[in-house]
mmCIF file of C-alpha atoms in Angstrom:
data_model
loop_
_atom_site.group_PDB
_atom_site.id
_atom_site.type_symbol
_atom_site.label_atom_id
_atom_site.label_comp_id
_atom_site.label_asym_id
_atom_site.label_seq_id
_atom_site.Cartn_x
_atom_site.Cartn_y
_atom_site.Cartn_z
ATOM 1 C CA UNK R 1 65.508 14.065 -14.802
ATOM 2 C CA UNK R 2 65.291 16.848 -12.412
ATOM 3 C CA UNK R 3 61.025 17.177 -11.663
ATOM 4 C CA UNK R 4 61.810 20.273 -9.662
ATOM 5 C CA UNK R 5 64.789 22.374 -7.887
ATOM 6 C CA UNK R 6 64.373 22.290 -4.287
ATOM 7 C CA UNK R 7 61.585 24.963 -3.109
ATOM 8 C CA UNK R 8 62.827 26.179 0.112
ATOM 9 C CA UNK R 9 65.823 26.903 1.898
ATOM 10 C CA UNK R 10 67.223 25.267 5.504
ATOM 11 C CA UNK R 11 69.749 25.812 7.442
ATOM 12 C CA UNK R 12 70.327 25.245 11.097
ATOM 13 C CA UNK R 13 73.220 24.508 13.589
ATOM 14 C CA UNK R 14 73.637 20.841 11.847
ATOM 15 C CA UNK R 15 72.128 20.856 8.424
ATOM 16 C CA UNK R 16 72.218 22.986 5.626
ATOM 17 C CA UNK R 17 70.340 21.925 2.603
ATOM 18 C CA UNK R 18 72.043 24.118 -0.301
ATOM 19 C CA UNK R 19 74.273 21.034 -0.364
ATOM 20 C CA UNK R 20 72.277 19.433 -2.429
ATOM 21 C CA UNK R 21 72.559 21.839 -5.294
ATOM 22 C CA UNK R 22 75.979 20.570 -5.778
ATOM 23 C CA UNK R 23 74.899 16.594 -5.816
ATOM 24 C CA UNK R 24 75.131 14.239 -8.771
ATOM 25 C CA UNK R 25 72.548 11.945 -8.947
ATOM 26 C CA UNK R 26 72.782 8.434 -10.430
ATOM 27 C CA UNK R 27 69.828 6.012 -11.468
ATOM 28 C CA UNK R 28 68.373 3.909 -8.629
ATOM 29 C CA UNK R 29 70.246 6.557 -5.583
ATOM 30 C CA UNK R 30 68.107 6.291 -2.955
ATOM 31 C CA UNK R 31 67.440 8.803 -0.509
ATOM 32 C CA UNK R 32 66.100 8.131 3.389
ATOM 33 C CA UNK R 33 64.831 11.687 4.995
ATOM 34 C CA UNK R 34 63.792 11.482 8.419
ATOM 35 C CA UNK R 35 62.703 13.921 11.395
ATOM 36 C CA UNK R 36 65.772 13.409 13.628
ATOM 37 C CA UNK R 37 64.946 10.133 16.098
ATOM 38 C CA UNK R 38 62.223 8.732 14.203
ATOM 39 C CA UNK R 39 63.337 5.525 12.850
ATOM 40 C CA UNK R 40 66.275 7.299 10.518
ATOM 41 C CA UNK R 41 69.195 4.717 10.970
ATOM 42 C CA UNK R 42 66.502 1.517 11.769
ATOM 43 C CA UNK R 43 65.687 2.845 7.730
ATOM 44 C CA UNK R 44 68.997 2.934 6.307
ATOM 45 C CA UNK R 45 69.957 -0.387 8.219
ATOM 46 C CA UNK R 46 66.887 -2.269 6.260
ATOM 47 C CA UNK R 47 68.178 -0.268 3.072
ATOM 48 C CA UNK R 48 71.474 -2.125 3.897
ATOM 49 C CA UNK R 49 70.521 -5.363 4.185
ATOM 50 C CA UNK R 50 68.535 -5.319 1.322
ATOM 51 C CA UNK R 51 71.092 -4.040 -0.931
ATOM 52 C CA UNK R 52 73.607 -6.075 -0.108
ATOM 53 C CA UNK R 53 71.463 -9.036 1.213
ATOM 54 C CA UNK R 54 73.388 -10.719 3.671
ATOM 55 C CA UNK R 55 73.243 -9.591 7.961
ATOM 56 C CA UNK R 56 77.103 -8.321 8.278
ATOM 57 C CA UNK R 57 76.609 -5.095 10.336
ATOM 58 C CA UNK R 58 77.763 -2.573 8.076
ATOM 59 C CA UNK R 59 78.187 1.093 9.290
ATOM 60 C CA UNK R 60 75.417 2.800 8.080
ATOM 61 C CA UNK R 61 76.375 6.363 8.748
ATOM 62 C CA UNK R 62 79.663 6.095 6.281
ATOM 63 C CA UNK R 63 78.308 4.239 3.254
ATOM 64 C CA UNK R 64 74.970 6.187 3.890
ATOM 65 C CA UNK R 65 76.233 9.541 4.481
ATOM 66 C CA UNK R 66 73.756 12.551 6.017
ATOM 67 C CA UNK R 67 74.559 14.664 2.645
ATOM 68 C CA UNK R 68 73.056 18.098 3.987
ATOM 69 C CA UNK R 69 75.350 17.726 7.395
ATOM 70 C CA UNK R 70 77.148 20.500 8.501
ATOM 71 C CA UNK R 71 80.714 21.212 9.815
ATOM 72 C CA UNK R 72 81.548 17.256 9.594
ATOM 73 C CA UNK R 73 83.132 16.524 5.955
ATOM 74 C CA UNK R 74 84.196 19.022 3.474
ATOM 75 C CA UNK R 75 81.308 18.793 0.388
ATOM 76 C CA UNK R 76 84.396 17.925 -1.907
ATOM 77 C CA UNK R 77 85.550 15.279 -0.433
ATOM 78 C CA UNK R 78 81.922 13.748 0.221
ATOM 79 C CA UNK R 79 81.072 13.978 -3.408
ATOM 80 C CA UNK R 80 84.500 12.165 -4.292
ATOM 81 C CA UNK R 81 83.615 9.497 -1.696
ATOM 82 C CA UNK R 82 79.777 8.941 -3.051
ATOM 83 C CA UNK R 83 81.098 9.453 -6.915
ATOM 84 C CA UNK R 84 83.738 6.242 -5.754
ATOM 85 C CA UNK R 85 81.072 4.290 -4.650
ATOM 86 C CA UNK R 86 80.335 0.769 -6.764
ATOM 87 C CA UNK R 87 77.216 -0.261 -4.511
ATOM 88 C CA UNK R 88 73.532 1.026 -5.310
ATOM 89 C CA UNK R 89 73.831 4.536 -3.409
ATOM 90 C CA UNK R 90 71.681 5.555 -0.250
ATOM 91 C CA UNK R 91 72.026 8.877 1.056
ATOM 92 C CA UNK R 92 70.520 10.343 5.216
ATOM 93 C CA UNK R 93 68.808 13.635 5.049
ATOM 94 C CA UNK R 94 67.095 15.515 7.680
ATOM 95 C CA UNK R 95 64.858 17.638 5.403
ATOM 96 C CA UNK R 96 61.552 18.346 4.289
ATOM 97 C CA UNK R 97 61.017 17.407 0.700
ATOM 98 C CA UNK R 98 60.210 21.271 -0.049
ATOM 99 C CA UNK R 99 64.016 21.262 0.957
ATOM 100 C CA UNK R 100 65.451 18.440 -1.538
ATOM 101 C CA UNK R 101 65.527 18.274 -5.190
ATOM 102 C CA UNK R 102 62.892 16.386 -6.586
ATOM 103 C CA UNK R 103 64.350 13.537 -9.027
ATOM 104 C CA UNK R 104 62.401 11.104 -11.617
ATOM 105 C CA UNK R 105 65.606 8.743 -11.422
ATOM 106 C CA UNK R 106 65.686 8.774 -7.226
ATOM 107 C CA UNK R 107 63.668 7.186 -4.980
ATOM 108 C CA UNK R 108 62.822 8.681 -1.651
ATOM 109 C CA UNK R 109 62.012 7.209 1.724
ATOM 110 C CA UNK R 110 60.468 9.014 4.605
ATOM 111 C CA UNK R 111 59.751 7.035 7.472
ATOM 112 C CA UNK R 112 57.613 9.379 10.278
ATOM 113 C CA UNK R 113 57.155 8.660 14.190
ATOM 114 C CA UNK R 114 54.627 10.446 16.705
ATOM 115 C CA UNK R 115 56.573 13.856 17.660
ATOM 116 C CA UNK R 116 55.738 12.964 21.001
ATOM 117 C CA UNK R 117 57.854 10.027 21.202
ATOM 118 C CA UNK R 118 60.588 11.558 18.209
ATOM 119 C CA UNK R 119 61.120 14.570 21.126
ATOM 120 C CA UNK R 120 61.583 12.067 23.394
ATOM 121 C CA UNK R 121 63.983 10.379 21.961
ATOM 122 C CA UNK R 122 65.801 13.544 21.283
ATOM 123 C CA UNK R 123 66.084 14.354 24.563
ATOM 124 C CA UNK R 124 67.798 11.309 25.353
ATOM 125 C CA UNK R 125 69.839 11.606 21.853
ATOM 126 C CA UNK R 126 70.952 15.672 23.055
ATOM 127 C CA UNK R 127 71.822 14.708 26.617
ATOM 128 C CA UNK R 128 74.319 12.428 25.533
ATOM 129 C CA UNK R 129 76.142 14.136 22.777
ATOM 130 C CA UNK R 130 80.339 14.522 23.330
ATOM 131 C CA UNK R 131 81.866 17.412 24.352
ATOM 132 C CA UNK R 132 83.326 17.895 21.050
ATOM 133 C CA UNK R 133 80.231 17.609 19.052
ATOM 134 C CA UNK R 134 78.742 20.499 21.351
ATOM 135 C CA UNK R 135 82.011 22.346 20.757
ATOM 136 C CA UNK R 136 81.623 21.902 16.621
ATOM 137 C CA UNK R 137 78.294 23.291 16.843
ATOM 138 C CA UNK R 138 78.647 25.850 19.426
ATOM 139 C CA UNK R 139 81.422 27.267 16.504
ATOM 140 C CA UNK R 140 79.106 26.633 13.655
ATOM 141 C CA UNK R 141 76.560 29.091 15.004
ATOM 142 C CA UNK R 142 78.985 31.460 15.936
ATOM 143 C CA UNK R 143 80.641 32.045 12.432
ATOM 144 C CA UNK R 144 77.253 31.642 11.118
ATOM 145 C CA UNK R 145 75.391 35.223 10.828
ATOM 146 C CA UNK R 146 71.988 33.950 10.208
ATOM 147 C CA UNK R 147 71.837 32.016 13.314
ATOM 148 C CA UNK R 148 75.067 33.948 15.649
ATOM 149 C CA UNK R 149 74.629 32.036 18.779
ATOM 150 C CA UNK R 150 76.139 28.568 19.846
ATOM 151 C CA UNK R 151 74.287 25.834 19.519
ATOM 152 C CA UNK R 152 71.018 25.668 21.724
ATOM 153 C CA UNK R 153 71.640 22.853 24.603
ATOM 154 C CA UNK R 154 69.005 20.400 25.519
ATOM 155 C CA UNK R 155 67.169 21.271 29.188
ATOM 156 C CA UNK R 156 67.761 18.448 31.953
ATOM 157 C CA UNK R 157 64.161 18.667 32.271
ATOM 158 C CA UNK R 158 62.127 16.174 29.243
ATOM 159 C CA UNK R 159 59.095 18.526 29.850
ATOM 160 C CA UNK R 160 61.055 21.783 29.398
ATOM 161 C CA UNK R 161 62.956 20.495 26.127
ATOM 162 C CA UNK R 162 59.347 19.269 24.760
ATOM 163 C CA UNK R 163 57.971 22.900 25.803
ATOM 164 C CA UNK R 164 60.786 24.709 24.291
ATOM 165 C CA UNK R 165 60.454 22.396 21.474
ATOM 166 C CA UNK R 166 56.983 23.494 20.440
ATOM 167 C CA UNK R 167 57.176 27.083 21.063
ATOM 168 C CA UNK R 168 61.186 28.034 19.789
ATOM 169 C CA UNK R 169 62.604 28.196 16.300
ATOM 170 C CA UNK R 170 64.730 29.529 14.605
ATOM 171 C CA UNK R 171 62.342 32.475 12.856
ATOM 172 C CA UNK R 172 59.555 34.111 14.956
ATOM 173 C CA UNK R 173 56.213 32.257 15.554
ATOM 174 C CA UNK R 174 58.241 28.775 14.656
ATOM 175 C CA UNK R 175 58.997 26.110 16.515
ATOM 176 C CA UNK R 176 61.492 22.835 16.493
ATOM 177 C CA UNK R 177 64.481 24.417 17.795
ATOM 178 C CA UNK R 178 67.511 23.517 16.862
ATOM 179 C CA UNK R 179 65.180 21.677 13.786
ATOM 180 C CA UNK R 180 62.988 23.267 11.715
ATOM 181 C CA UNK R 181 58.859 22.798 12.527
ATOM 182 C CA UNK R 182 57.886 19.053 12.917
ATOM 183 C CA UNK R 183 54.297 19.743 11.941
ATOM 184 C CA UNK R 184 55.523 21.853 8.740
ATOM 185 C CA UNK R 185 58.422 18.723 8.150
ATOM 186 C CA UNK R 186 55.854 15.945 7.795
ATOM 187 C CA UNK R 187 53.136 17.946 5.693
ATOM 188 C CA UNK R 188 55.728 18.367 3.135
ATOM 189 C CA UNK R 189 56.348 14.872 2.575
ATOM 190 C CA UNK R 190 52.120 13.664 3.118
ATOM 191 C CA UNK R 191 51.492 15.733 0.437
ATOM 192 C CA UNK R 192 53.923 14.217 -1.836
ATOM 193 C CA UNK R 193 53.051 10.213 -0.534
ATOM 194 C CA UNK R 194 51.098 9.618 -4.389
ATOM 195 C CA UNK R 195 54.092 10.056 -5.987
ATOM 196 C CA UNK R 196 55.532 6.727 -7.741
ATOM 197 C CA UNK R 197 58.992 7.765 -6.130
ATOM 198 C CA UNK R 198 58.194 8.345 -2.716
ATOM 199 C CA UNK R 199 57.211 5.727 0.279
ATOM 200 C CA UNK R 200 56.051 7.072 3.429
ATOM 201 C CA UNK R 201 56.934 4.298 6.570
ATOM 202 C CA UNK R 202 55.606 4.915 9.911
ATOM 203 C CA UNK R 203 58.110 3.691 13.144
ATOM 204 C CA UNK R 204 55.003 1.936 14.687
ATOM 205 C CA UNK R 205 54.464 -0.188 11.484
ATOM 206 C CA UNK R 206 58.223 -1.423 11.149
ATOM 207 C CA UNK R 207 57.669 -2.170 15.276
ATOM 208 C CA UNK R 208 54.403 -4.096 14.731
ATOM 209 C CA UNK R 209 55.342 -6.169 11.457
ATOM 210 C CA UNK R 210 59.153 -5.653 10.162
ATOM 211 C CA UNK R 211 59.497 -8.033 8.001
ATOM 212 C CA UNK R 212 56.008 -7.044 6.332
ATOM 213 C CA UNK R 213 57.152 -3.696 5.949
ATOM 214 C CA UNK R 214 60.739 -4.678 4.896
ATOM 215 C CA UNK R 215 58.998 -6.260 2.402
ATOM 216 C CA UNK R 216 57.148 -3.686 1.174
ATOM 217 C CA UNK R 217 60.557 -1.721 1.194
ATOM 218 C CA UNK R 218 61.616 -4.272 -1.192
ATOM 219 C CA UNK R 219 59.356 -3.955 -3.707
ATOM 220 C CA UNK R 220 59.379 -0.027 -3.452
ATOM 221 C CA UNK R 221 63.455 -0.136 -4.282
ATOM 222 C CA UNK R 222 62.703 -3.259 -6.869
ATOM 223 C CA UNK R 223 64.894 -5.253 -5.070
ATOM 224 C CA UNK R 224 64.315 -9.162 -4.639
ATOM 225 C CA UNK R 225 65.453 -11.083 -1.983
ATOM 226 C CA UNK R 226 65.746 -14.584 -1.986
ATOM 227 C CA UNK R 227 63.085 -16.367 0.202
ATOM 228 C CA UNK R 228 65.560 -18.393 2.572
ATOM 229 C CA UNK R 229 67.410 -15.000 3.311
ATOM 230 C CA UNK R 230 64.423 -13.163 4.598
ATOM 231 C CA UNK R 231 64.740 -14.646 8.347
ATOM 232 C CA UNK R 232 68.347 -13.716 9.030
ATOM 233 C CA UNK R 233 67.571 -10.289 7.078
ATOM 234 C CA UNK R 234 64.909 -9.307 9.303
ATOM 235 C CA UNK R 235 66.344 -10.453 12.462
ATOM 236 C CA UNK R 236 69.160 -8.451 11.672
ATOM 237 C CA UNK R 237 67.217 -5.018 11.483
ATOM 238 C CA UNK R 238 65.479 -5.735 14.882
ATOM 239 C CA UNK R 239 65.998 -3.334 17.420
ATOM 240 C CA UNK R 240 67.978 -5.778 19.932
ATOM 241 C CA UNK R 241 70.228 -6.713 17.265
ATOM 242 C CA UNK R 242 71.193 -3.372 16.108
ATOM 243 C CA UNK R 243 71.327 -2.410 19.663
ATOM 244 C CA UNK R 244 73.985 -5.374 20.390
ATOM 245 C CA UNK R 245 75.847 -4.404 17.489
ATOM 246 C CA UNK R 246 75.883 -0.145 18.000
ATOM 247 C CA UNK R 247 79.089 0.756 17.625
ATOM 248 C CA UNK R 248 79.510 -1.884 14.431
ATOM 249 C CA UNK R 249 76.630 0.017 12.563
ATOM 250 C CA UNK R 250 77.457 3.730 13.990
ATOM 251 C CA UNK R 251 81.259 3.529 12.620
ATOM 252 C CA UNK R 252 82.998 6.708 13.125
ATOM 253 C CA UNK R 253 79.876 8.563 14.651
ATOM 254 C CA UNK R 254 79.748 6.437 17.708
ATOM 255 C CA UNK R 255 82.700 8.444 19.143
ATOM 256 C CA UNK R 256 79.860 11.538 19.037
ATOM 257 C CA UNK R 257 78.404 10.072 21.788
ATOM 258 C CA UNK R 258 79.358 9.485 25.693
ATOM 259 C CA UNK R 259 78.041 6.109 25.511
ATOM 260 C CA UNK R 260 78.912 5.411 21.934
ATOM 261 C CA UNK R 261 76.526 2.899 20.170
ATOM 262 C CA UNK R 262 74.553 2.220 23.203
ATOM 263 C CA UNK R 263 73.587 5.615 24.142
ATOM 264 C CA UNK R 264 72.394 6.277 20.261
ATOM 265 C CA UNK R 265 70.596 2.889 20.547
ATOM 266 C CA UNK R 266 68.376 3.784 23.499
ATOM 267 C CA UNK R 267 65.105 1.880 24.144
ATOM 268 C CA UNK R 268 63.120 2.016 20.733
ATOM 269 C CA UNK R 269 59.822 2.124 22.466
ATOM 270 C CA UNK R 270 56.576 4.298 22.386
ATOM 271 C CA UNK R 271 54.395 6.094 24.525
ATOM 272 C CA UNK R 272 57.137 6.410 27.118
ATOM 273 C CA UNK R 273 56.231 10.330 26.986
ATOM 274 C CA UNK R 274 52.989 9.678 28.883
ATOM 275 C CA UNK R 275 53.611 11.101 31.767
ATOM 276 C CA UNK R 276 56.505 12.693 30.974
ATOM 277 C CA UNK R 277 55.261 16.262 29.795
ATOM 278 C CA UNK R 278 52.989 18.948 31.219
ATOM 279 C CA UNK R 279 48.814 18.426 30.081
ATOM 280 C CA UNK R 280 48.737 21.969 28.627
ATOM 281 C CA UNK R 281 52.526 21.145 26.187
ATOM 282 C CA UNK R 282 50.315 18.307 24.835
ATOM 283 C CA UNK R 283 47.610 20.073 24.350
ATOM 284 C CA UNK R 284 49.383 22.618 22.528
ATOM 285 C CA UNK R 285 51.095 19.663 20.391
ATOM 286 C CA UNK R 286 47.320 18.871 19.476
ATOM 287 C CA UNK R 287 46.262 22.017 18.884
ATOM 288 C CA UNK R 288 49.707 22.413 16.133
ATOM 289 C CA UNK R 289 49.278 18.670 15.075
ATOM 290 C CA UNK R 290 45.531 19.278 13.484
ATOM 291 C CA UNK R 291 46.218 23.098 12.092
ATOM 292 C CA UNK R 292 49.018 21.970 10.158
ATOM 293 C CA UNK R 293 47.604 18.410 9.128
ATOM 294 C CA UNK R 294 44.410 17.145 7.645
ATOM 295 C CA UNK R 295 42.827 14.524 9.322
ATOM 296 C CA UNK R 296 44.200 11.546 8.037
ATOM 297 C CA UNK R 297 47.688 12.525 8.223
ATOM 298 C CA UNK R 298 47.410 13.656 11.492
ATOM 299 C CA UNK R 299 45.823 9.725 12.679
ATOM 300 C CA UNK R 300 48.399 8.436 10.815
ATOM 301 C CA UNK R 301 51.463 10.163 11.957
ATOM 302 C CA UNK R 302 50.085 9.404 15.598
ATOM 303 C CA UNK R 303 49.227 5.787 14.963
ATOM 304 C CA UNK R 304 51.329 4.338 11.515
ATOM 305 C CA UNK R 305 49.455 1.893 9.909
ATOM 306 C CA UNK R 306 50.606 2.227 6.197
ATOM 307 C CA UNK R 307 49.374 5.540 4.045
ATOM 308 C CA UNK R 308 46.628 3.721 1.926
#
């Protein structure tokens, strides 16, 4: 049963989220919606293993497709593909949950990272992209009127993409180029985290205890896993292992990538943007972080430790 339509509209050089007016849903889909680099395919990869219990590396990105993508697979074909699937379905997004249809029948999985280290990662992620994923973008924005310029490349510089990052979007007085606001991104989903159909994971909680929160994954999904398979499951969605097997879980969207799996699998870690970015950028991040954020959300999007 549809709870409520989707209440906003986005659309950017990669993502446009009226795709979702044209999706099916089916009791038990499950959807994973991430800010981009904070723990998106580490989710889906748990989602995996749990699913179909057993540690083959399976690639995440084609039997989990990002729905709202842009410019990548026709919506036609993408709704045959997910319509032809047998499996319990799982589904990427990059959007807010003001962006995505709300669903009694779905369950929805937001895992959140400190937008310090998500940027970051980004930078890394951006730097490394293929020619011809630049190209497909650059062409998006063109034919697109709403945004009319290629797509926005990623400054050498980590402290000039973070700056341009906090005080660039894609309306005036907005920020998150090419993304939409991160601040505005994980309000929507904090202030949906009572609902029975929505789990909120934090990136430092799945690197401090994974199998406790793979567990708690579990039981969100209703999914039970036998007790002797629990070892191999969560050794199979640590970071070295998915690391070692990249280009096995990436499938088709390693070749997006110079360094294929490896590049998209960088290092995983935190606080590697201490001393990367100017004192008055993180200041300003501060300054964003408790406007948009009460309190608790705020500590707990910059520390994890699960939502009570």
């Amino acid at each position: 049963m549809l709870i409520r339509p989707a209440q906003r509209h986005y659309r950017n050089w990669n993502q446009d989220s009226a795709r979702w007016e044209h999706f099916r849903p089916r009791a038990g889909d499950i959807i994973i919606s991430t800010y981009p680099k904070c723990g998106t395919t580490w989710t889906q990869t748990i989602v995996s293993l749990l699913i179909f219990q057993d540690a083959t590396p399976r690639p995440v990105l084609d039997i989990a497709p990002w729905f709202d993508q842009r410019g990548v697979e026709p919506l036609d074909a993408l709704l045959g593909r997910l319509e032809a699937q047998r499996h319990r379905r799982f589904l990427k997004s990059h959007l807010p949950l003001d962006g995505l249809p709300l669903w009694s029948e779905i369950r929805y999985i937001h895992t959140a990272r400190d937008g310090r280290d998500a940027l970051l990662s980004f930078h890394h992620h951006e730097l490394g992209l293929a020619d011809a994923v630049l190209d497909a973008s650059d062409r998006i924005g063109l034919a697109d009127l709403a945004l009319g310029r290629p797509y926005p490349r990623m400054p050498e510089d980590p402290a000039e993409g973070f700056h341009r990052w906090l005080t660039q979007g894609l309306a005036p007085d907005s920020d998150g180029l090419p993304y939409m606001s991160f601040f505005g991104f994980e309000r929507s989903w904090w202030d949906e985290r009572d609902r029975p159909n929505v789990l909120l994971l934090h990136y430092n909680d799945l690197k401090a205890d994974l199998e406790r929160e793979m567990r708690r994954i579990a039981t969100f999904l209703e999914i039970t896993v036998l007790e002797a398979l629990w070892p191999q499951l969560v050794q199979a969605a640590r970071f070295q292992t998915m690391r070692a097997q990249g280009d096995a879980l990436m499938g088709k969207a390693a070749a997006g990538f110079k360094g294929g799996g490896s590049h998209f699998f960088n290092k995983g870690e935190n606080g590697r943007w201490r001393g990367a970015f100017r004192d008055e950028d993180l200041d300003l991040y501060q300054e964003k972080l408790t406007d948009c954020l009460p309190p608790e959300a705020a500590a707990w999007l910059q520390n994890g430790r699960s939502v009570p």
